[in-house]
Short mmCIF file of C-alpha atoms in Angstrom, two decimals:
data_model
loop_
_atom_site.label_atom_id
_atom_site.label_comp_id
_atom_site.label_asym_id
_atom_site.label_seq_id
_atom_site.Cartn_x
_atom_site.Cartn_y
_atom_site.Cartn_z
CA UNK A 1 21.83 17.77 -25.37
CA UNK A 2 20.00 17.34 -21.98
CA UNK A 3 21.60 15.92 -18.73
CA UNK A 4 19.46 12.88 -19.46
CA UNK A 5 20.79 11.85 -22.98
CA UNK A 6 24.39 13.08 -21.54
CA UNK A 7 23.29 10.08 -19.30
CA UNK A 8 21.85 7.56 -21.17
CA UNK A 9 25.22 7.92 -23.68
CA UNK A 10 27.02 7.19 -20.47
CA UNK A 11 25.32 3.97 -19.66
CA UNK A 12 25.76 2.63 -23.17
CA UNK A 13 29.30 3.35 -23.18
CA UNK A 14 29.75 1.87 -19.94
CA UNK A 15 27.55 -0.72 -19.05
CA UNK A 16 27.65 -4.67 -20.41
CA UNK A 17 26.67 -5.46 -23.98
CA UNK A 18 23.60 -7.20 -23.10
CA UNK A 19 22.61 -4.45 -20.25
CA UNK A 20 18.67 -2.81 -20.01
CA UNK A 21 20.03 0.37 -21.60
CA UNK A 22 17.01 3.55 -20.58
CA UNK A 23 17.52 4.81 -23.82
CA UNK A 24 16.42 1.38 -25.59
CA UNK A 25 12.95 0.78 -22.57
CA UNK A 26 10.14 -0.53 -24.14
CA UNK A 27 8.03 1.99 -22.98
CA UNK A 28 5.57 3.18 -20.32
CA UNK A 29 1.50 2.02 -20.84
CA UNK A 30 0.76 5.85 -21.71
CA UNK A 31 3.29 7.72 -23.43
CA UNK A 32 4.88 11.07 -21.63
CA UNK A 33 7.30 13.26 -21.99
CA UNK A 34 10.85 11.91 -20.82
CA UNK A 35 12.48 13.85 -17.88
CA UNK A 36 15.18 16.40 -19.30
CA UNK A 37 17.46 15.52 -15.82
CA UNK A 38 16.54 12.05 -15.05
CA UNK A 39 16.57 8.24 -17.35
CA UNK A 40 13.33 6.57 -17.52
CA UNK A 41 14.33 3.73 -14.52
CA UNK A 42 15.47 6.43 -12.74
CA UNK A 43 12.32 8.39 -12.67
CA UNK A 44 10.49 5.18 -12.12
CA UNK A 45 12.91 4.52 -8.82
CA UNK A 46 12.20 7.93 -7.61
CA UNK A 47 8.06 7.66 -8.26
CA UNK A 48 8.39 4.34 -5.93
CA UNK A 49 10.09 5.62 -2.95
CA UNK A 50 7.83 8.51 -3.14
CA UNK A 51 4.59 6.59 -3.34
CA UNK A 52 2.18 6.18 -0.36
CA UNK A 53 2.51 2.80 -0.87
CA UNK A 54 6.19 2.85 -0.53
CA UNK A 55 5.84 4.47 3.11
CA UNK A 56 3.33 1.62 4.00
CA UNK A 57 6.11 -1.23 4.21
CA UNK A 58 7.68 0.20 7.23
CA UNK A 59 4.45 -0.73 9.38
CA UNK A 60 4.26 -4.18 7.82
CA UNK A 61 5.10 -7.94 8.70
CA UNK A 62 8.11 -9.50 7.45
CA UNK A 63 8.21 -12.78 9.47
CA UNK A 64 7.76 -11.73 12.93
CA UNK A 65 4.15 -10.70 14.24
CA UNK A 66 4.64 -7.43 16.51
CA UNK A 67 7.83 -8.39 17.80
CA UNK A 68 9.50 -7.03 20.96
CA UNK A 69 12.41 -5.34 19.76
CA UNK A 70 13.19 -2.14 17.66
CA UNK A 71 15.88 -4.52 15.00
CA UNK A 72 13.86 -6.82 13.84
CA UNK A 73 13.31 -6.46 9.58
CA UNK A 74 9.79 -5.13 8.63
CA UNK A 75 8.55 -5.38 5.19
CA UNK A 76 10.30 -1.74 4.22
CA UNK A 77 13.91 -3.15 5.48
CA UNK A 78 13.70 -5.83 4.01
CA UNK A 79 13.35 -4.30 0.84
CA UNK A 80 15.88 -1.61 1.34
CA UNK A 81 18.17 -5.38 1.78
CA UNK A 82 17.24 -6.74 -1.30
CA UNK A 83 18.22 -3.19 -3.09
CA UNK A 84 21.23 -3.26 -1.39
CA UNK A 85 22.70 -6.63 -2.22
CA UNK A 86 21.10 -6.58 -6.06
CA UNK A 87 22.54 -2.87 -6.68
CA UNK A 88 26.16 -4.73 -5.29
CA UNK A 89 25.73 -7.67 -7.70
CA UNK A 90 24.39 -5.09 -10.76
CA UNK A 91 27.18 -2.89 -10.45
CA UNK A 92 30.03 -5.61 -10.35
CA UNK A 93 28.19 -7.39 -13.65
CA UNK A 94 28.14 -3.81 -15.33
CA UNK A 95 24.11 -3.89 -15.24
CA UNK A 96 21.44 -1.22 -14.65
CA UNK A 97 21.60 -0.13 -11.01
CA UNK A 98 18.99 2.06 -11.38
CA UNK A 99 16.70 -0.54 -13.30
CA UNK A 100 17.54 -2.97 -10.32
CA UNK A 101 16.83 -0.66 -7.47
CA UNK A 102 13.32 0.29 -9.03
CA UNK A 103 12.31 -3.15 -9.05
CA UNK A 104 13.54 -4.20 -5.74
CA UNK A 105 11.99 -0.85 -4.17
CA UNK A 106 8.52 -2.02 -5.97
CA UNK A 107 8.69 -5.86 -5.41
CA UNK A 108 6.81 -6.20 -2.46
CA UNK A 109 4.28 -3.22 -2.47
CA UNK A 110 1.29 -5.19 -2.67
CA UNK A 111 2.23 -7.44 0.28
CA UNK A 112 -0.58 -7.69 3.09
CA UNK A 113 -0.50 -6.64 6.66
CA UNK A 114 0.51 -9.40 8.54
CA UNK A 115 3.14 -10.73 5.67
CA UNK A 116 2.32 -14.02 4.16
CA UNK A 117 -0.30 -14.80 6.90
CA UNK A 118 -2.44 -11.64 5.55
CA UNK A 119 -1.74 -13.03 1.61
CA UNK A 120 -2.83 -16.52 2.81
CA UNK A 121 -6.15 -15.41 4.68
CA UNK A 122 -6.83 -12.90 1.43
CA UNK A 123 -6.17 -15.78 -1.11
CA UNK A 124 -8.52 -18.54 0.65
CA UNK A 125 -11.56 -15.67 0.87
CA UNK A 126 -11.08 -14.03 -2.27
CA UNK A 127 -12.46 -15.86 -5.34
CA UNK A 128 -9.85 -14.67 -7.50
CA UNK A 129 -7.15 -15.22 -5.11
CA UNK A 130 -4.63 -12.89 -3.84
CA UNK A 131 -0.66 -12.88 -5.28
CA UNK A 132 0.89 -10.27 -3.85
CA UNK A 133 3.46 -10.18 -6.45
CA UNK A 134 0.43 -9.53 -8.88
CA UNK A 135 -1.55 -6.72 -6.11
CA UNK A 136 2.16 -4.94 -6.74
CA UNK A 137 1.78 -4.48 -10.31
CA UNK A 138 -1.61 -3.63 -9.65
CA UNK A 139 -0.66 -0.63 -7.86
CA UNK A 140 2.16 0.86 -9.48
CA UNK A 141 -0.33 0.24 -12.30
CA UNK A 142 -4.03 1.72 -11.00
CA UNK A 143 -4.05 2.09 -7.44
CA UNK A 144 -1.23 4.59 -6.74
CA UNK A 145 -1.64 8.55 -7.64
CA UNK A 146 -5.22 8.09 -6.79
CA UNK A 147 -6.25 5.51 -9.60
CA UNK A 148 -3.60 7.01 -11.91
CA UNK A 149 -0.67 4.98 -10.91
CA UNK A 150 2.53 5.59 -11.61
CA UNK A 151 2.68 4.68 -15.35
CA UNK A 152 6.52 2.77 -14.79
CA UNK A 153 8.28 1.26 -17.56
CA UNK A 154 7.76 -2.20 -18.92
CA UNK A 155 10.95 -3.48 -17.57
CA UNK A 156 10.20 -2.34 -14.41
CA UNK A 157 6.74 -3.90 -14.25
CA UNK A 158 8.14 -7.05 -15.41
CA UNK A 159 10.99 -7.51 -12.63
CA UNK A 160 7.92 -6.53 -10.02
CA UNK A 161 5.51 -8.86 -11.55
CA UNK A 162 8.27 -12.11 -12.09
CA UNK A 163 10.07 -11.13 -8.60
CA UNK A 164 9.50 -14.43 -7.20
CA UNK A 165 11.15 -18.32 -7.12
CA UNK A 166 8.93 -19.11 -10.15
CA UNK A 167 9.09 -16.06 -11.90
CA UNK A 168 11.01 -15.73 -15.42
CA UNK A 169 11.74 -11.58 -15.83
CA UNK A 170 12.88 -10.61 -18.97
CA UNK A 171 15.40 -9.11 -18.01
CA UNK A 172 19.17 -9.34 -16.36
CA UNK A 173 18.30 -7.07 -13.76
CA UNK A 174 15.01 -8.31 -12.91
CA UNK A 175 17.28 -12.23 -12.56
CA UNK A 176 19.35 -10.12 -9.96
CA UNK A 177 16.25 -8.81 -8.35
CA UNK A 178 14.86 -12.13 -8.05
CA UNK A 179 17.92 -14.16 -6.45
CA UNK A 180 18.65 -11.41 -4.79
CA UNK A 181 14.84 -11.31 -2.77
CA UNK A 182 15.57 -15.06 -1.57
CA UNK A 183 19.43 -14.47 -0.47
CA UNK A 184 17.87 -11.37 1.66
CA UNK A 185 14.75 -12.76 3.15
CA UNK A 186 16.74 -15.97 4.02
CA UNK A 187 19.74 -14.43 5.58
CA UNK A 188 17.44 -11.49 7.73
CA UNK A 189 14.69 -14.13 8.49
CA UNK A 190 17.70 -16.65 10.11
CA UNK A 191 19.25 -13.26 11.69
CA UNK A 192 16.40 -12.35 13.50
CA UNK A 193 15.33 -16.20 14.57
CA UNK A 194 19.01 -16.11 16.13
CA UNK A 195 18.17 -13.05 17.91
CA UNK A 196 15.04 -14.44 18.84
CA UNK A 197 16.29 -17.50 20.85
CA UNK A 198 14.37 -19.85 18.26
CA UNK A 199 17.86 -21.11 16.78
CA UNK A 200 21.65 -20.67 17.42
CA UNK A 201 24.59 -20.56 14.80
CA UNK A 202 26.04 -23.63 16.15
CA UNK A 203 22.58 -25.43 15.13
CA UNK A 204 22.91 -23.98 11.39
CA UNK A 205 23.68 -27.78 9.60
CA UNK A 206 27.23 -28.13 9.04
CA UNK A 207 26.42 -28.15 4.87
CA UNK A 208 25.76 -24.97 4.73
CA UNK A 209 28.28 -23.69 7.31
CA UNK A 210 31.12 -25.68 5.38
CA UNK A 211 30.35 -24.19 2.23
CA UNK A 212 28.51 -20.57 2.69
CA UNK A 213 30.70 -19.67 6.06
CA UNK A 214 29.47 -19.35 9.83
CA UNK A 215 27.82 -16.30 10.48
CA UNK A 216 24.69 -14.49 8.50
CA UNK A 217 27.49 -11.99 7.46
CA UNK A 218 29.38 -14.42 5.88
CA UNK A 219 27.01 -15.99 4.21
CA UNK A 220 25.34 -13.41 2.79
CA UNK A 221 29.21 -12.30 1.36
CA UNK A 222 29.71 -15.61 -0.05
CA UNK A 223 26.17 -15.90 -1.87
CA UNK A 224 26.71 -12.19 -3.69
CA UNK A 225 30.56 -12.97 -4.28
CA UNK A 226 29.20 -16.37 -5.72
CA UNK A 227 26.82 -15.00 -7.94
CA UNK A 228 28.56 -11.90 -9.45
CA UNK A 229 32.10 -14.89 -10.22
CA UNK A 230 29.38 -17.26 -11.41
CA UNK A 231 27.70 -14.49 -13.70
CA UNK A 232 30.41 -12.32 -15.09
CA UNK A 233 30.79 -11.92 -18.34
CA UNK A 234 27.86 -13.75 -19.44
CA UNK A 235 23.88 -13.09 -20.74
CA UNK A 236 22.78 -14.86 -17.73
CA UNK A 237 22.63 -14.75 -13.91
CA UNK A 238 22.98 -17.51 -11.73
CA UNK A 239 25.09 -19.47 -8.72
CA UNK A 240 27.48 -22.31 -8.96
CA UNK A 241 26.12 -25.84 -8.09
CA UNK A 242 27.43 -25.27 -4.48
CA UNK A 243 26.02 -22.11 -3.87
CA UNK A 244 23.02 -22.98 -5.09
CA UNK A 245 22.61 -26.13 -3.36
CA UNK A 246 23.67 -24.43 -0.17
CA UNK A 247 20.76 -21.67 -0.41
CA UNK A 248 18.19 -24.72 -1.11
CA UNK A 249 19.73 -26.28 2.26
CA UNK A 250 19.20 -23.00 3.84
CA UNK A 251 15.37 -22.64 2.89
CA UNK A 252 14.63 -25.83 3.82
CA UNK A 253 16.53 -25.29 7.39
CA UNK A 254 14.34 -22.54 7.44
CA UNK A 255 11.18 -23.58 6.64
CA UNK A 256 11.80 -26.34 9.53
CA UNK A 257 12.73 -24.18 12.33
CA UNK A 258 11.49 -20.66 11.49
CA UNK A 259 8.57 -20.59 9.35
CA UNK A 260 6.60 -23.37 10.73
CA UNK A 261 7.82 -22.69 14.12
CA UNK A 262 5.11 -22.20 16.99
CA UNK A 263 6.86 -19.61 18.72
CA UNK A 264 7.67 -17.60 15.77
CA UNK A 265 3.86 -17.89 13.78
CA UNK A 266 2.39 -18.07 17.38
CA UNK A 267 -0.11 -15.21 16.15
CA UNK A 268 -0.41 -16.36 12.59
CA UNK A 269 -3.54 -17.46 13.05
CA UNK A 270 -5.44 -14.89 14.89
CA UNK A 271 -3.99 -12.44 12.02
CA UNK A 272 -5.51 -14.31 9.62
CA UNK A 273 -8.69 -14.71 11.25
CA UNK A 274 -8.93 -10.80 11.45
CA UNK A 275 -7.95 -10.25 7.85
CA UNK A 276 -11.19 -12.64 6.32
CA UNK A 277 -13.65 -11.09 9.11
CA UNK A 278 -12.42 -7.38 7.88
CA UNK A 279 -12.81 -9.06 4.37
CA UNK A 280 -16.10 -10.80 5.18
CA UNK A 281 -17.56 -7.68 6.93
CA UNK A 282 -16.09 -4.38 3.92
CA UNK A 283 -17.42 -7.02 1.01
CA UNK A 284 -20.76 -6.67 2.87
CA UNK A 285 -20.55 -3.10 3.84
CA UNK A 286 -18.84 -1.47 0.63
CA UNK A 287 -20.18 1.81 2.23
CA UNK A 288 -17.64 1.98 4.75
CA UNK A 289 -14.82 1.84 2.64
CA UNK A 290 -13.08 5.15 1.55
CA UNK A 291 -14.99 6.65 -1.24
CA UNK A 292 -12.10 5.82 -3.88
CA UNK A 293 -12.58 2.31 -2.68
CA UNK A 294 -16.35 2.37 -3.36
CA UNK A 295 -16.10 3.76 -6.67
CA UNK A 296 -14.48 0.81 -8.01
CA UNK A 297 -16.66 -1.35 -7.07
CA UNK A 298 -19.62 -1.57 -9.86
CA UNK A 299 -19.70 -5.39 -10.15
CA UNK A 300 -19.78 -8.63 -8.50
CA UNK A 301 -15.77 -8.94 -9.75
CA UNK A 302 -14.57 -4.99 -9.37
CA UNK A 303 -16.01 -5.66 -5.70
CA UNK A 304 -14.18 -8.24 -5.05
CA UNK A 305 -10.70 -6.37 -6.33
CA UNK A 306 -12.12 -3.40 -4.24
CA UNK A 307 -12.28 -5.00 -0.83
CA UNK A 308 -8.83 -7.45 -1.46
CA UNK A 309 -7.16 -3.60 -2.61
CA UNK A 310 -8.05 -1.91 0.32
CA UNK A 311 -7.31 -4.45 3.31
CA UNK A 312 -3.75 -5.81 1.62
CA UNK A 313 -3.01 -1.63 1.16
CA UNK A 314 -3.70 -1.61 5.51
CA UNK A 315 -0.75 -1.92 7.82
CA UNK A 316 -0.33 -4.45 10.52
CA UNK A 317 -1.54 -1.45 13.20
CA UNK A 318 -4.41 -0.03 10.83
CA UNK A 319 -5.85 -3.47 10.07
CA UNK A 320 -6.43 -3.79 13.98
CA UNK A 321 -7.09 -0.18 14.46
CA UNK A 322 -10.15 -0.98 12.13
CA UNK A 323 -10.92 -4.23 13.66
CA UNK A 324 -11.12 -2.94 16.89
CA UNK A 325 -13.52 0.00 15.81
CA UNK A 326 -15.54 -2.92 13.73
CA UNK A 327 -15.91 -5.45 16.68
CA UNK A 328 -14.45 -4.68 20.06
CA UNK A 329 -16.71 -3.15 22.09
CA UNK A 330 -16.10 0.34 23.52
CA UNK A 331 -16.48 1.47 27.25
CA UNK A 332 -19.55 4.01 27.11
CA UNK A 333 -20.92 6.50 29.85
CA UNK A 334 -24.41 8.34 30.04
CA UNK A 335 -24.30 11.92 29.78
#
């Protein structure tokens, strides 16, 4: 017996009835031969964190636009957060920690350079619209492994693909993944508008502070300790009423004084004005994309994929690296 099926017994033995067992995946889109050391979520976590695309997320937007300060979240810590608090929840429900951690390590690998400013600007200029949610799967799918992708399992594909508000993943751990984005982003985002000046803790509304506690650390404890009470034992994840009214407040507190906020999005604009002219200018010039870029694009509709995969794959600093070689002029001497 190999250290994997010594494994896989183990997590059928241990974890919840209704559990993502490896053992019992659905399967990978081509077939291989399984890992004698490792279960198939766990190779599929480890084929993540070593992808290029992976490494990317440390150079791009979460909320802030180039802020002044080494501790504010970029995309990569944020999802290192998420992993964190769904691995916590996963573990306490008996669920798949490794299936969880894949997924949140994945989630947001197709996000754009400039966060949601860069999927906005790419979704109004694309015809066929940008979700990064969807540019993730694409990825892990075709784009990583130079056009070979990683070739993850199906549940793993599913939690990236049905990560956000809307989604519906078919599984437990993708649920966990999924609650577990919004509780992160929420918590981080109001963190680093607090150290930002833009808001206080003693302006957080007193509904939220009565019920989910008065500090970000708090909070953040209640909403996991909430959801693994409100969850255990049963086929399903989810909050109490409370909680879950509480993180609604929160959003919407958020959305008033953060996300629409001048100070905060004071660059939103000019980031999205770069991202359609380097979209306006590569979809006109396919010839000065990188040749793997090029190759993709044979039609009117592999073009357009082309151009939207190679600008949301930039980071913040490489999508104005580019734009500065594209448009700014240069100082220039005779010889």
């Amino acid at each position: 017996m190999t250290i994997r099926e010594e494994l896989e017994l183990r997590e059928k033995e241990i974890l919840a009835p209704w559990a993502s067992l490896s053992m019992q995946s659905r399967g990978r889109i081509r077939p291989e031969v399984p890992c004698d050391i490792r279960p198939a979520f766990q190779r599929d976590r480890d084929r993540i964190l070593h992808s290029k695309s992976f490494r990317r997320l440390k150079d791009k937007t979460q909320v802030f636009l180039a802020p002044a300060g080494d501790h504010y979240r970029t995309r990569l810590t944020h999802t290192l957060e998420v992993s964190q608090n769904a691995r916590t929840i996963a573990k306490a429900l008996c669920l798949n920690e490794d299936l969880v951690e894949a997924i949140a390590l994945g989630h947001d690998l197709g996000h754009t350079p400039f966060g949601h400013a860069g999927e906005r600007a790419l979704n109004r200029v694309s015809p066929l619209g940008f979700r990064h949610n969807e540019q993730s799967l694409r990825l892990v799918d075709v784009l990583e492994r130079d056009g070979r992708g990683l070739n993850l399992s199906w549940e793993v594909r599913d939690g990236i693909l049905n990560h956000q508000t809307r989604g519906n993943p078919g599984t437990l751990e993708g649920q966990i993944v999924r609650i577990s984005d919004k509780i992160a982003y929420i918590h981080h985002d109001m963190d680093d508008a607090i150290r930002a000046g833009i808001l206080t803790e003693e302006e957080v509304p007193a509904e939220i502070t009565d019920i989910a506690g008065r500090t970000t650390g708090q909070r953040l404890d209640y909403f996991i300790h909430d959801m693994i009470r409100t969850s255990q034992g049963k086929e399903a994840i989810a909050m109490s009423g409370p909680a879950a009214k509480a993180i609604k407040d929160m959003r919407a507190f958020m959305f008033r004084r953060v996300y629409s906020n001048p100070v905060a999005k004071a660059e939103e604009s000019r980031a999205e004005q770069l991202i359609e002219v380097l979209y306006e200018y590569f979809f006109t010039h396919i010839e000065d994309m990188p040749v793997f870029f090029q190759k993709m694009a044979v039609d009117e509709e592999s073009k357009i994929r082309a151009v939207c995969d190679y600008i949301s794959a930039m980071s913040d600093h490489f999508a104005i690296a580019k734009y500065e070689e594209l448009f700014v002029p240069k100082a220039w001497s005779v010889l």
